[in-house]
Amino acid sequence: MRRPRNAAPGECGGRSPTKNARSAVIKRADVNRHLATVGRRLKAGELGSLPVLLGLATIWMVFQALNSQFLSARNLSNISVDMVGTGMIAVGIVFVLLLGEIDLSVGSVSGLAAAAFAVLNVNLGMAEGVAALVAILVGSATGVVQGFFVAKVGVPSFVATLAGLLSWNGLMLYILGSTGTINLDDEGLVALLTSFYFNDVAVAYTLAAAGTAAYFLVSYHDSRCRRSLGLGSRPLGDIALHTAMVAVAVFAAAYVLNRFQGLPLALLIFLLVVIALECVLRRTLYGRDIYALGGGVEAARKAGLKVAWVRISVFTISGTMAAVGGLFLASRVTSASQTSGSGNLLINAIAAAVIGGTSLFGGRGSTWSALLGALVIQSIASGVALMGVPTAAEYMITGGVLLLAVVIDSLSRRAQKAHGRI
């Protein structure tokens, strides 16, 4: 066989074994350097989603050992739908917590939105789409009002939103009137939010493949951009490994959901909302302003950030997402009543955001925190229900998990301070 032109002796195609070996050494060095970086980050308290994933795995294993139906396709599918209402509210809470603030009114706002939709659609005959839009705008308006008092007047968010909790709940009771409960159309648009499933198995698998491909492309693009700027970047092997892990998770989820009724519409909408708002936080100037403000108000103000506007907008997002969550909760029970938004909804929404990894001290968290935290909360509720134990056990378990999450957050923050990262 003739040797290719310009190829030295011992080469094939102009590439020597020495160069191949050198390339392999460089790749191994990149991987080792990245692993060392990951190790330093974990030691410095940057734990990411690791604690909640380990906690979720533990919860699932314990409940599966106690009841073999816990990890059945039916139960996991029900969990994926039941968590959406609380999860939507928790997404809005994440934005508020990133500033180091709190919103105690989200439960009442969700009930108010559900009541507004029911009155407009059922009692007044307004089209469902228009009534749902008005209900969401009502939630946005409550956020604007509360954000104004926090940002412009200087009222602590705890006090402003506590007042909102009482006021919006009173307004909900007023508009519901003496009937107290309004039933929604079982076949209506809002009811379909949590009752519609994509029965074709191809839908779930196609979306799983698309999500995996998107994750790889975005990760690879980010790595190339960082490398072009001379910053530390993830090696291709690491990206491939994480992509494989994502693929296993999403295809396993698609397989389980297809074994019952298929992909729930509610879960698909929730995932799209989480991804869209995560892009807002991570890939826009507005999102970076939120993280900067959560890291320090005075530093953000000196850097020229519009502090008041960011604060008002964050509470507006929280109110909007509370209203969206209220519609999903009303869809699940096909009614709006005087108990809408009450009970442990507020605590569960805040707990979901915190358990998922959003810091109570501000400046750290993501919308994925809401999804993971809501999954933990709903898994506990489902497991307790399957076992037939009193609701008190659910409260105690959830409280213990929440306390553990806050302890981990505090220890993580202490470790970061010791390593000069905050």
PDB file of N, CA and C in Angstrom, residues 166-213:
ATOM      1  N   LEU A 166     -53.629  37.755  53.954  1.00  0.00           N
ATOM      2  CA  LEU A 166     -54.947  37.997  54.550  1.00  0.00           C
ATOM      3  C   LEU A 166     -55.885  38.704  53.583  1.00  0.00           C
ATOM      4  N   SER A 167     -55.350  39.711  52.886  1.00  0.00           N
ATOM      5  CA  SER A 167     -56.200  40.529  52.004  1.00  0.00           C
ATOM      6  C   SER A 167     -56.707  39.732  50.809  1.00  0.00           C
ATOM      7  N   TRP A 168     -55.818  39.024  50.145  1.00  0.00           N
ATOM      8  CA  TRP A 168     -56.227  38.278  48.940  1.00  0.00           C
ATOM      9  C   TRP A 168     -57.151  37.110  49.307  1.00  0.00           C
ATOM     10  N   ASN A 169     -56.948  36.539  50.480  1.00  0.00           N
ATOM     11  CA  ASN A 169     -57.850  35.478  50.917  1.00  0.00           C
ATOM     12  C   ASN A 169     -59.249  36.048  51.180  1.00  0.00           C
ATOM     13  N   GLY A 170     -59.291  37.221  51.786  1.00  0.00           N
ATOM     14  CA  GLY A 170     -60.580  37.877  52.013  1.00  0.00           C
ATOM     15  C   GLY A 170     -61.266  38.217  50.702  1.00  0.00           C
ATOM     16  N   LEU A 171     -60.501  38.691  49.715  1.00  0.00           N
ATOM     17  CA  LEU A 171     -61.073  39.030  48.414  1.00  0.00           C
ATOM     18  C   LEU A 171     -61.604  37.771  47.716  1.00  0.00           C
ATOM     19  N   MET A 172     -60.897  36.662  47.863  1.00  0.00           N
ATOM     20  CA  MET A 172     -61.359  35.402  47.280  1.00  0.00           C
ATOM     21  C   MET A 172     -62.712  34.999  47.871  1.00  0.00           C
ATOM     22  N   LEU A 173     -62.837  35.078  49.198  1.00  0.00           N
ATOM     23  CA  LEU A 173     -64.103  34.727  49.847  1.00  0.00           C
ATOM     24  C   LEU A 173     -65.227  35.653  49.395  1.00  0.00           C
ATOM     25  N   TYR A 174     -64.886  36.909  49.166  1.00  0.00           N
ATOM     26  CA  TYR A 174     -65.904  37.887  48.744  1.00  0.00           C
ATOM     27  C   TYR A 174     -66.437  37.569  47.354  1.00  0.00           C
ATOM     28  N   ILE A 175     -65.542  37.282  46.406  1.00  0.00           N
ATOM     29  CA  ILE A 175     -66.007  37.075  45.031  1.00  0.00           C
ATOM     30  C   ILE A 175     -66.684  35.710  44.856  1.00  0.00           C
ATOM     31  N   LEU A 176     -66.347  34.745  45.724  1.00  0.00           N
ATOM     32  CA  LEU A 176     -67.041  33.462  45.658  1.00  0.00           C
ATOM     33  C   LEU A 176     -68.483  33.584  46.138  1.00  0.00           C
ATOM     34  N   GLY A 177     -68.716  34.520  47.033  1.00  0.00           N
ATOM     35  CA  GLY A 177     -70.077  34.769  47.497  1.00  0.00           C
ATOM     36  C   GLY A 177     -70.577  33.695  48.448  1.00  0.00           C
ATOM     37  N   SER A 178     -71.875  33.630  48.583  1.00  0.00           N
ATOM     38  CA  SER A 178     -72.487  32.737  49.570  1.00  0.00           C
ATOM     39  C   SER A 178     -72.426  31.273  49.155  1.00  0.00           C
ATOM     40  N   THR A 179     -72.266  31.006  47.844  1.00  0.00           N
ATOM     41  CA  THR A 179     -72.237  29.608  47.389  1.00  0.00           C
ATOM     42  C   THR A 179     -71.016  28.871  47.928  1.00  0.00           C
ATOM     43  N   GLY A 180     -69.883  29.554  47.993  1.00  0.00           N
ATOM     44  CA  GLY A 180     -68.678  28.968  48.569  1.00  0.00           C
ATOM     45  C   GLY A 180     -67.904  28.075  47.633  1.00  0.00           C
ATOM     46  N   THR A 181     -68.583  27.320  46.786  1.00  0.00           N
ATOM     47  CA  THR A 181     -67.920  26.394  45.866  1.00  0.00           C
ATOM     48  C   THR A 181     -68.516  26.531  44.472  1.00  0.00           C
ATOM     49  N   ILE A 182     -67.651  26.582  43.474  1.00  0.00           N
ATOM     50  CA  ILE A 182     -68.100  26.654  42.075  1.00  0.00           C
ATOM     51  C   ILE A 182     -67.439  25.505  41.320  1.00  0.00           C
ATOM     52  N   ASN A 183     -68.235  24.635  40.746  1.00  0.00           N
ATOM     53  CA  ASN A 183     -67.710  23.503  39.995  1.00  0.00           C
ATOM     54  C   ASN A 183     -67.388  23.911  38.560  1.00  0.00           C
ATOM     55  N   LEU A 184     -66.257  23.396  38.056  1.00  0.00           N
ATOM     56  CA  LEU A 184     -65.826  23.703  36.698  1.00  0.00           C
ATOM     57  C   LEU A 184     -66.306  22.628  35.735  1.00  0.00           C
ATOM     58  N   ASP A 185     -66.302  22.968  34.455  1.00  0.00           N
ATOM     59  CA  ASP A 185     -66.691  22.021  33.408  1.00  0.00           C
ATOM     60  C   ASP A 185     -65.648  20.905  33.325  1.00  0.00           C
ATOM     61  N   ASP A 186     -66.080  19.654  33.486  1.00  0.00           N
ATOM     62  CA  ASP A 186     -65.157  18.517  33.459  1.00  0.00           C
ATOM     63  C   ASP A 186     -64.453  18.362  32.123  1.00  0.00           C
ATOM     64  N   GLU A 187     -65.074  18.864  31.059  1.00  0.00           N
ATOM     65  CA  GLU A 187     -64.494  18.740  29.724  1.00  0.00           C
ATOM     66  C   GLU A 187     -63.912  20.061  29.230  1.00  0.00           C
ATOM     67  N   GLY A 188     -63.830  21.032  30.110  1.00  0.00           N
ATOM     68  CA  GLY A 188     -63.362  22.347  29.710  1.00  0.00           C
ATOM     69  C   GLY A 188     -61.848  22.425  29.565  1.00  0.00           C
ATOM     70  N   LEU A 189     -61.394  23.586  29.124  1.00  0.00           N
ATOM     71  CA  LEU A 189     -59.980  23.814  28.869  1.00  0.00           C
ATOM     72  C   LEU A 189     -59.133  23.653  30.123  1.00  0.00           C
ATOM     73  N   VAL A 190     -59.562  24.260  31.224  1.00  0.00           N
ATOM     74  CA  VAL A 190     -58.795  24.190  32.470  1.00  0.00           C
ATOM     75  C   VAL A 190     -58.794  22.771  33.016  1.00  0.00           C
ATOM     76  N   ALA A 191     -59.924  22.088  32.947  1.00  0.00           N
ATOM     77  CA  ALA A 191     -59.986  20.710  33.447  1.00  0.00           C
ATOM     78  C   ALA A 191     -59.033  19.802  32.668  1.00  0.00           C
ATOM     79  N   LEU A 192     -58.881  20.066  31.374  1.00  0.00           N
ATOM     80  CA  LEU A 192     -58.007  19.240  30.542  1.00  0.00           C
ATOM     81  C   LEU A 192     -56.525  19.415  30.888  1.00  0.00           C
ATOM     82  N   LEU A 193     -56.184  20.486  31.574  1.00  0.00           N
ATOM     83  CA  LEU A 193     -54.785  20.716  31.929  1.00  0.00           C
ATOM     84  C   LEU A 193     -54.188  19.541  32.690  1.00  0.00           C
ATOM     85  N   THR A 194     -54.981  18.923  33.553  1.00  0.00           N
ATOM     86  CA  THR A 194     -54.465  17.813  34.355  1.00  0.00           C
ATOM     87  C   THR A 194     -55.118  16.471  34.028  1.00  0.00           C
ATOM     88  N   SER A 195     -56.040  16.459  33.071  1.00  0.00           N
ATOM     89  CA  SER A 195     -56.703  15.193  32.725  1.00  0.00           C
ATOM     90  C   SER A 195     -56.315  14.668  31.348  1.00  0.00           C
ATOM     91  N   PHE A 196     -55.601  15.490  30.566  1.00  0.00           N
ATOM     92  CA  PHE A 196     -55.239  15.074  29.209  1.00  0.00           C
ATOM     93  C   PHE A 196     -53.872  14.392  29.208  1.00  0.00           C
ATOM     94  N   TYR A 197     -53.783  13.275  28.477  1.00  0.00           N
ATOM     95  CA  TYR A 197     -52.532  12.527  28.337  1.00  0.00           C
ATOM     96  C   TYR A 197     -52.264  12.264  26.856  1.00  0.00           C
ATOM     97  N   PHE A 198     -50.994  12.330  26.463  1.00  0.00           N
ATOM     98  CA  PHE A 198     -50.599  11.945  25.113  1.00  0.00           C
ATOM     99  C   PHE A 198     -50.428  10.426  25.096  1.00  0.00           C
ATOM    100  N   ASN A 199     -51.434   9.718  24.598  1.00  0.00           N
ATOM    101  CA  ASN A 199     -51.426   8.262  24.647  1.00  0.00           C
ATOM    102  C   ASN A 199     -50.446   7.619  23.681  1.00  0.00           C
ATOM    103  N   ASP A 200     -50.090   8.334  22.612  1.00  0.00           N
ATOM    104  CA  ASP A 200     -49.132   7.801  21.639  1.00  0.00           C
ATOM    105  C   ASP A 200     -47.746   7.732  22.283  1.00  0.00           C
ATOM    106  N   VAL A 201     -47.174   6.533  22.375  1.00  0.00           N
ATOM    107  CA  VAL A 201     -45.880   6.363  23.044  1.00  0.00           C
ATOM    108  C   VAL A 201     -44.776   7.133  22.336  1.00  0.00           C
ATOM    109  N   ALA A 202     -44.955   7.416  21.049  1.00  0.00           N
ATOM    110  CA  ALA A 202     -43.917   8.127  20.292  1.00  0.00           C
ATOM    111  C   ALA A 202     -43.715   9.543  20.807  1.00  0.00           C
ATOM    112  N   VAL A 203     -44.769  10.139  21.360  1.00  0.00           N
ATOM    113  CA  VAL A 203     -44.662  11.523  21.843  1.00  0.00           C
ATOM    114  C   VAL A 203     -43.638  11.621  22.970  1.00  0.00           C
ATOM    115  N   ALA A 204     -43.761  10.769  23.968  1.00  0.00           N
ATOM    116  CA  ALA A 204     -42.843  10.817  25.113  1.00  0.00           C
ATOM    117  C   ALA A 204     -41.417  10.508  24.681  1.00  0.00           C
ATOM    118  N   TYR A 205     -41.237   9.486  23.841  1.00  0.00           N
ATOM    119  CA  TYR A 205     -39.885   9.112  23.418  1.00  0.00           C
ATOM    120  C   TYR A 205     -39.265  10.177  22.510  1.00  0.00           C
ATOM    121  N   THR A 206     -40.073  10.785  21.651  1.00  0.00           N
ATOM    122  CA  THR A 206     -39.555  11.850  20.778  1.00  0.00           C
ATOM    123  C   THR A 206     -39.099  13.049  21.593  1.00  0.00           C
ATOM    124  N   LEU A 207     -39.912  13.434  22.575  1.00  0.00           N
ATOM    125  CA  LEU A 207     -39.534  14.565  23.424  1.00  0.00           C
ATOM    126  C   LEU A 207     -38.299  14.232  24.272  1.00  0.00           C
ATOM    127  N   ALA A 208     -38.183  12.978  24.700  1.00  0.00           N
ATOM    128  CA  ALA A 208     -37.000  12.564  25.454  1.00  0.00           C
ATOM    129  C   ALA A 208     -35.757  12.674  24.594  1.00  0.00           C
ATOM    130  N   ALA A 209     -35.842  12.231  23.345  1.00  0.00           N
ATOM    131  CA  ALA A 209     -34.700  12.329  22.428  1.00  0.00           C
ATOM    132  C   ALA A 209     -34.352  13.784  22.131  1.00  0.00           C
ATOM    133  N   ALA A 210     -35.390  14.608  21.916  1.00  0.00           N
ATOM    134  CA  ALA A 210     -35.153  16.025  21.630  1.00  0.00           C
ATOM    135  C   ALA A 210     -34.517  16.734  22.829  1.00  0.00           C
ATOM    136  N   GLY A 211     -34.993  16.406  24.028  1.00  0.00           N
ATOM    137  CA  GLY A 211     -34.421  17.013  25.226  1.00  0.00           C
ATOM    138  C   GLY A 211     -32.975  16.620  25.436  1.00  0.00           C
ATOM    139  N   THR A 212     -32.653  15.355  25.197  1.00  0.00           N
ATOM    140  CA  THR A 212     -31.270  14.890  25.339  1.00  0.00           C
ATOM    141  C   THR A 212     -30.359  15.581  24.337  1.00  0.00           C
ATOM    142  N   ALA A 213     -30.815  15.662  23.081  1.00  0.00           N
ATOM    143  CA  ALA A 213     -30.010  16.319  22.047  1.00  0.00           C
ATOM    144  C   ALA A 213     -29.805  17.800  22.365  1.00  0.00           C
TER     145      ALA A 213
END
